[in-house]
XYZ file of C-alpha atoms in Angstrom:
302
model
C -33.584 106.198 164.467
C -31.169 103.862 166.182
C -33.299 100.444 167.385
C -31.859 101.014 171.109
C -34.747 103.493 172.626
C -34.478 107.119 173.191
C -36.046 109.711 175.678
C -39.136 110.768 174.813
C -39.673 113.826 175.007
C -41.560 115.551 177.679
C -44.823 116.660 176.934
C -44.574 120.733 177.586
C -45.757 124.272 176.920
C -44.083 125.870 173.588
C -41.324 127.685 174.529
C -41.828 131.603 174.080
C -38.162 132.930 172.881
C -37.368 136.604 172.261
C -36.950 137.940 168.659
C -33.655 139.911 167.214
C -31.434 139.833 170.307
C -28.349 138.799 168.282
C -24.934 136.780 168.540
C -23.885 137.724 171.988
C -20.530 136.397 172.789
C -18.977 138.297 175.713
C -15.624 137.468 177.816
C -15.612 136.372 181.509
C -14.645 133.396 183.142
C -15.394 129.629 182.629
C -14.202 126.240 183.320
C -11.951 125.601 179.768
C -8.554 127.385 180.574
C -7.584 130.341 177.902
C -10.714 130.824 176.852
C -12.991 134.222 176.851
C -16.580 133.095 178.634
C -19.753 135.046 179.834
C -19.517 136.677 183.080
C -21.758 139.971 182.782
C -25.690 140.412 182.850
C -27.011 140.427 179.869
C -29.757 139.629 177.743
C -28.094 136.311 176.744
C -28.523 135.626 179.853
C -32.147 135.182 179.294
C -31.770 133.143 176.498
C -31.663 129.285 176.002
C -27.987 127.670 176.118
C -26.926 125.640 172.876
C -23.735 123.750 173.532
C -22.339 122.317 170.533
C -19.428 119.917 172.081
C -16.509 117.317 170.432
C -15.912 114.085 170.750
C -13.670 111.634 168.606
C -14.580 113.153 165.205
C -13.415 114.835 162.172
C -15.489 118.232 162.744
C -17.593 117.497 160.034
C -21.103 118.012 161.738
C -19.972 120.839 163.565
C -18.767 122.293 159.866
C -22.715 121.462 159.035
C -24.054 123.907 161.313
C -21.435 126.864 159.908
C -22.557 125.996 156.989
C -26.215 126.880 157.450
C -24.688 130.699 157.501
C -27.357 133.193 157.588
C -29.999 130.163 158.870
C -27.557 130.189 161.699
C -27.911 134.139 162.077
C -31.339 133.234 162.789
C -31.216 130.642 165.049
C -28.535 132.653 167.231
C -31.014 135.587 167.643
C -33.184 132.949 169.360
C -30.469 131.261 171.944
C -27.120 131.663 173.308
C -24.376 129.479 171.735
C -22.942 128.661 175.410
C -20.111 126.916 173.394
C -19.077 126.145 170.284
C -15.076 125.300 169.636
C -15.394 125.280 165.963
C -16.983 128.626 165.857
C -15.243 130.539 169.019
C -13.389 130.656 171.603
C -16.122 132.350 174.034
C -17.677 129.944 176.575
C -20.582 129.808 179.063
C -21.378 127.715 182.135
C -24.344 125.583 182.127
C -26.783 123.844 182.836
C -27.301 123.995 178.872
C -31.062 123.880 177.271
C -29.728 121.902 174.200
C -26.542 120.123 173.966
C -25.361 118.421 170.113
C -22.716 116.306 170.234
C -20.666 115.499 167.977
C -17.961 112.300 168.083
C -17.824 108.826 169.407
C -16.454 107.743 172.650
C -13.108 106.235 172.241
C -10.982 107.048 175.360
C -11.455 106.092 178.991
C -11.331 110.127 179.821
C -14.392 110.342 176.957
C -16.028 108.122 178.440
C -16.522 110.303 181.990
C -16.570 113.452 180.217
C -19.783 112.394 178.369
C -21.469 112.141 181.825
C -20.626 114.893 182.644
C -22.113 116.829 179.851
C -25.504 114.662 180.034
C -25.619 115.796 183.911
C -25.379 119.721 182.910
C -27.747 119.272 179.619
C -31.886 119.184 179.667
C -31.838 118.140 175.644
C -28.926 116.259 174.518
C -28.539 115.488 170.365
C -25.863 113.445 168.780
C -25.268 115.031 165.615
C -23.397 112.560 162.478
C -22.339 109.231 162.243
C -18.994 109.383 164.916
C -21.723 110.213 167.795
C -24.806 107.693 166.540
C -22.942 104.970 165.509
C -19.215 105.056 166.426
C -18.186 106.087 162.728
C -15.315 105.396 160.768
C -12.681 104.682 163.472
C -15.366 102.025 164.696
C -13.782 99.721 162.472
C -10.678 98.714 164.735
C -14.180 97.083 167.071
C -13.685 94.099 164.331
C -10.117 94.346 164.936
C -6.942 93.740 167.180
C -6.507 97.565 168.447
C -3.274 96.883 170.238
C -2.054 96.044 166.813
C -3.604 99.176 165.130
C -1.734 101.041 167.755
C 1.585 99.594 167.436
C 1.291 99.832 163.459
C 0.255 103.524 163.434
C 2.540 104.754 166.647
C 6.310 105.074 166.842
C 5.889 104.497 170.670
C 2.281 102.482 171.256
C 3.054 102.734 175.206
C 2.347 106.358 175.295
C -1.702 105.545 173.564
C -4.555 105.083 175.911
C -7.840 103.611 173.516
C -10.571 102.012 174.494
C -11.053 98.254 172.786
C -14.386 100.598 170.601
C -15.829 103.463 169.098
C -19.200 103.447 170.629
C -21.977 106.027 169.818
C -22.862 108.153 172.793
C -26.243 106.370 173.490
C -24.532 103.446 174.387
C -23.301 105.217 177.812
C -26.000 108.247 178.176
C -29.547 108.631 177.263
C -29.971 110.567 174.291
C -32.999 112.413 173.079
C -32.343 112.250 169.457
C -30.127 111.039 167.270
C -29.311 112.583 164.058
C -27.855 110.707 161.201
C -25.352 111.591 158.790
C -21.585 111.799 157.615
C -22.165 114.845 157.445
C -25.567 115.288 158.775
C -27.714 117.140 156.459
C -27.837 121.252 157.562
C -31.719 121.181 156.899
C -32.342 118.433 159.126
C -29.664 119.962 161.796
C -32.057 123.194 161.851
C -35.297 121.410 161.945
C -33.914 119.692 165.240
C -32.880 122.581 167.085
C -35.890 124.354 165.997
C -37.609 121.552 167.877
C -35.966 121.152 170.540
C -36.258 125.214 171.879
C -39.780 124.940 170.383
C -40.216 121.693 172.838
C -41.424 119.296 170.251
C -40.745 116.767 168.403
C -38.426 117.075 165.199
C -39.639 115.932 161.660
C -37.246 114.069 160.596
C -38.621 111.283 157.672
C -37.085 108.111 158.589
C -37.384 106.972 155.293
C -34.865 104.913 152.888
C -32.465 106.389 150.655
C -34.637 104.936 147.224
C -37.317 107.011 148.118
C -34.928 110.020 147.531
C -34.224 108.496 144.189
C -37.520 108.038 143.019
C -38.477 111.449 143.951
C -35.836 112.767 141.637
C -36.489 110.077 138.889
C -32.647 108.883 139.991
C -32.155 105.200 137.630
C -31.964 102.765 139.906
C -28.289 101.532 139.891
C -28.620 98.101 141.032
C -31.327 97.371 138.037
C -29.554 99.629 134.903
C -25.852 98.812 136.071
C -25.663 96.031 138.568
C -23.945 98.199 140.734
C -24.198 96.810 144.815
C -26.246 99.735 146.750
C -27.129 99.925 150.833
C -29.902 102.378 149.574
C -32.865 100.127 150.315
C -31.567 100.071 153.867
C -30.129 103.486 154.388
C -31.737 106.186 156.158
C -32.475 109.387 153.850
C -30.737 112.792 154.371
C -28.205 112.970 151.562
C -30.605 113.435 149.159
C -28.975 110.623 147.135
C -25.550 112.105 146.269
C -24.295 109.219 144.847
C -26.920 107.596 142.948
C -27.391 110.844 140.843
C -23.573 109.927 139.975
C -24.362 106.314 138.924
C -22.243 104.917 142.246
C -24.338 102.815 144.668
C -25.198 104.015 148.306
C -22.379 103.323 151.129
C -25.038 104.322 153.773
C -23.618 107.322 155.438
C -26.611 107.538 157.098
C -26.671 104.432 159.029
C -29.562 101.954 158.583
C -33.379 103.212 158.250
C -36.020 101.658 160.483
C -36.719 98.055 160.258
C -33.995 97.822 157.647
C -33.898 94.237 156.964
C -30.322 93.612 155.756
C -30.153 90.077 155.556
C -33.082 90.434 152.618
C -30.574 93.155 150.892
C -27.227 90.712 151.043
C -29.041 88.060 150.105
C -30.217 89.647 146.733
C -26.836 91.073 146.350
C -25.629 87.851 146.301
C -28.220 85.460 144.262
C -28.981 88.581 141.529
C -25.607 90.678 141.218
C -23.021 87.903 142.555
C -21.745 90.122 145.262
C -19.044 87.869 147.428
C -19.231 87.451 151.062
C -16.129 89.568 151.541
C -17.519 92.075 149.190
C -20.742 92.518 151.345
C -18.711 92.705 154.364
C -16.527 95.434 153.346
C -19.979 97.191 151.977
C -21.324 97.025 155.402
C -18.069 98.262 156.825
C -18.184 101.913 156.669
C -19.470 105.194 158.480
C -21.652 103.089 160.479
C -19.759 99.668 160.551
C -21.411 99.577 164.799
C -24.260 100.449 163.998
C -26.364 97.685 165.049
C -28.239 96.266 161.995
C -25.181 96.836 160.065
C -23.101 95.337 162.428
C -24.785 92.377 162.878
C -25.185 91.138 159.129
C -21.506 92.249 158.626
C -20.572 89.741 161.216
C -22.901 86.983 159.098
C -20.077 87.490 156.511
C -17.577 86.699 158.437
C -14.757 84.254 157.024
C -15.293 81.021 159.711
């Protein structure tokens, strides 16, 4: 978990949901113009809302939950998917049970739509790096983005950015944040099973090395000398690279109590990792996040 707090969750009755009603997407009205939404009594109607929603993002973690496939058969018989862009075009009004959310907030317009959907949701998830820690495009926060933008656009006048990619618990609470570029499909299912179940999701917050040693992955700092965030990285990937002799780039932000400074400075004394080189380590999926962040900036040319 991020080190900025979270909602805890309210202590509650299990929720009782109803078995084999099915993917029930019907047409009606709604509030997204040409779009097919729910209008008719049905049993969906019954049903908790999931609203999976977009932010500035490359549809990764939405791509995640597809890709659960029959999984995701089984969670729909459970709720109504309210909305889901990647998956249809169908939409229902809220107030929504469970909203995920994926994407960080980049645009002034963002930045009130995001209110918006935290004002019409009871349990709101951010799902992937983008939405926890700003992602990738959070780089131009250690940059000049007027510059990006007049690099990049033919016409910079017509661009509206904010100055950073912020994760969406810097401007709404959150109730959990899940990790990931892309978050892990197991771990996606375990939270919404949670969250209808009203509990807590189990969701190890362990480092990346523990994943290693599980699977008797050689450590690649010791055999190789390769540079690694695994010590600091929270577990999900089940240690993709490792198994393929590269070191960790910690696409799933920092673990709890990470302790970077400890990890740079044994990059530097045992493998000779540069300043710059560290830097650009730190700078990556979750360059914002905060631990990263913050021992990036230690690296820092004066």
């Amino acid at each position: 978990m991020r080190d900025r707090p979270v909602r805890a969750l309210p202590a509650r009755q299990p929720l009782r949901l109803p078995r084999g009603c099915g993917l029930r997407l019907r047409p009606g009205r709604g509030p997204a113009a040409g779009t097919r939404t729910v209008n008719a009594a049905s049993d969906a109607d019954t049903l908790p809302k999931l609203a999976v929603w977009k932010f500035a993002s490359c549809d990764g973690c939405q791509l995640s939950l597809l890709d659960c496939e029959d999984d995701l058969l089984t969670v729909a018989g459970r709720v109504h998917i309210a909305l889901f862009p990647e998956a249809t075009r169908a939409v229902s009004e809220g107030p929504y049970q469970l909203s995920l959310v994926e994407g960080s907030i980049t645009t002034e317009h963002d930045r009130q739509r995001i209110q918006e959907i935290r004002a019409q949701s009871e349990f709101l998830v951010t799902i992937g790096a983008c939405a926890t820690a700003g992602g990738i495009q959070a780089l131009k926060n250690f940059a000049d983005v007027d510059e990006f933008i007049r690099q990049v656009y033919a016409h910079p006048e017509y661009i509206s950015s904010l100055a950073d990619s912020t994760a969406i618990a810097d401007h709404v609470p959150v109730d959990f944040e899940l990790r990931g570029c892309p978050i892990n499909k197991h771990q996606l299912l375990e939270v919404i099973s949670a969250y209808l179940g009203r509990r807590r999701p189990l969701v190890s917050p362990e480092a990346v090395c523990l994943e290693c040693k599980r699977a008797g992955t050689v450590c690649v700092m010791v055999a190789h000398g390769t540079p690694c965030l695994g010590p600091i990285t929270h577990a999900g990937c089940g240690a993709l690279c490792p198994r393929y002799d590269r070191g960790c780039f910690g696409c799933y932000g920092p673990k709890d109590l990470p302790n970077p400074a400890s990890l740079a400075g044994w990059l530097g004394s045992e493998l000779g990792v540069r300043s710059d080189e560290l830097r650009r380590l730190l700078r990556n999926f979750n360059a914002n996040a905060d631990a990263f962040r913050q021992e990036s900036l230690r690296h820092d040319p004066d």
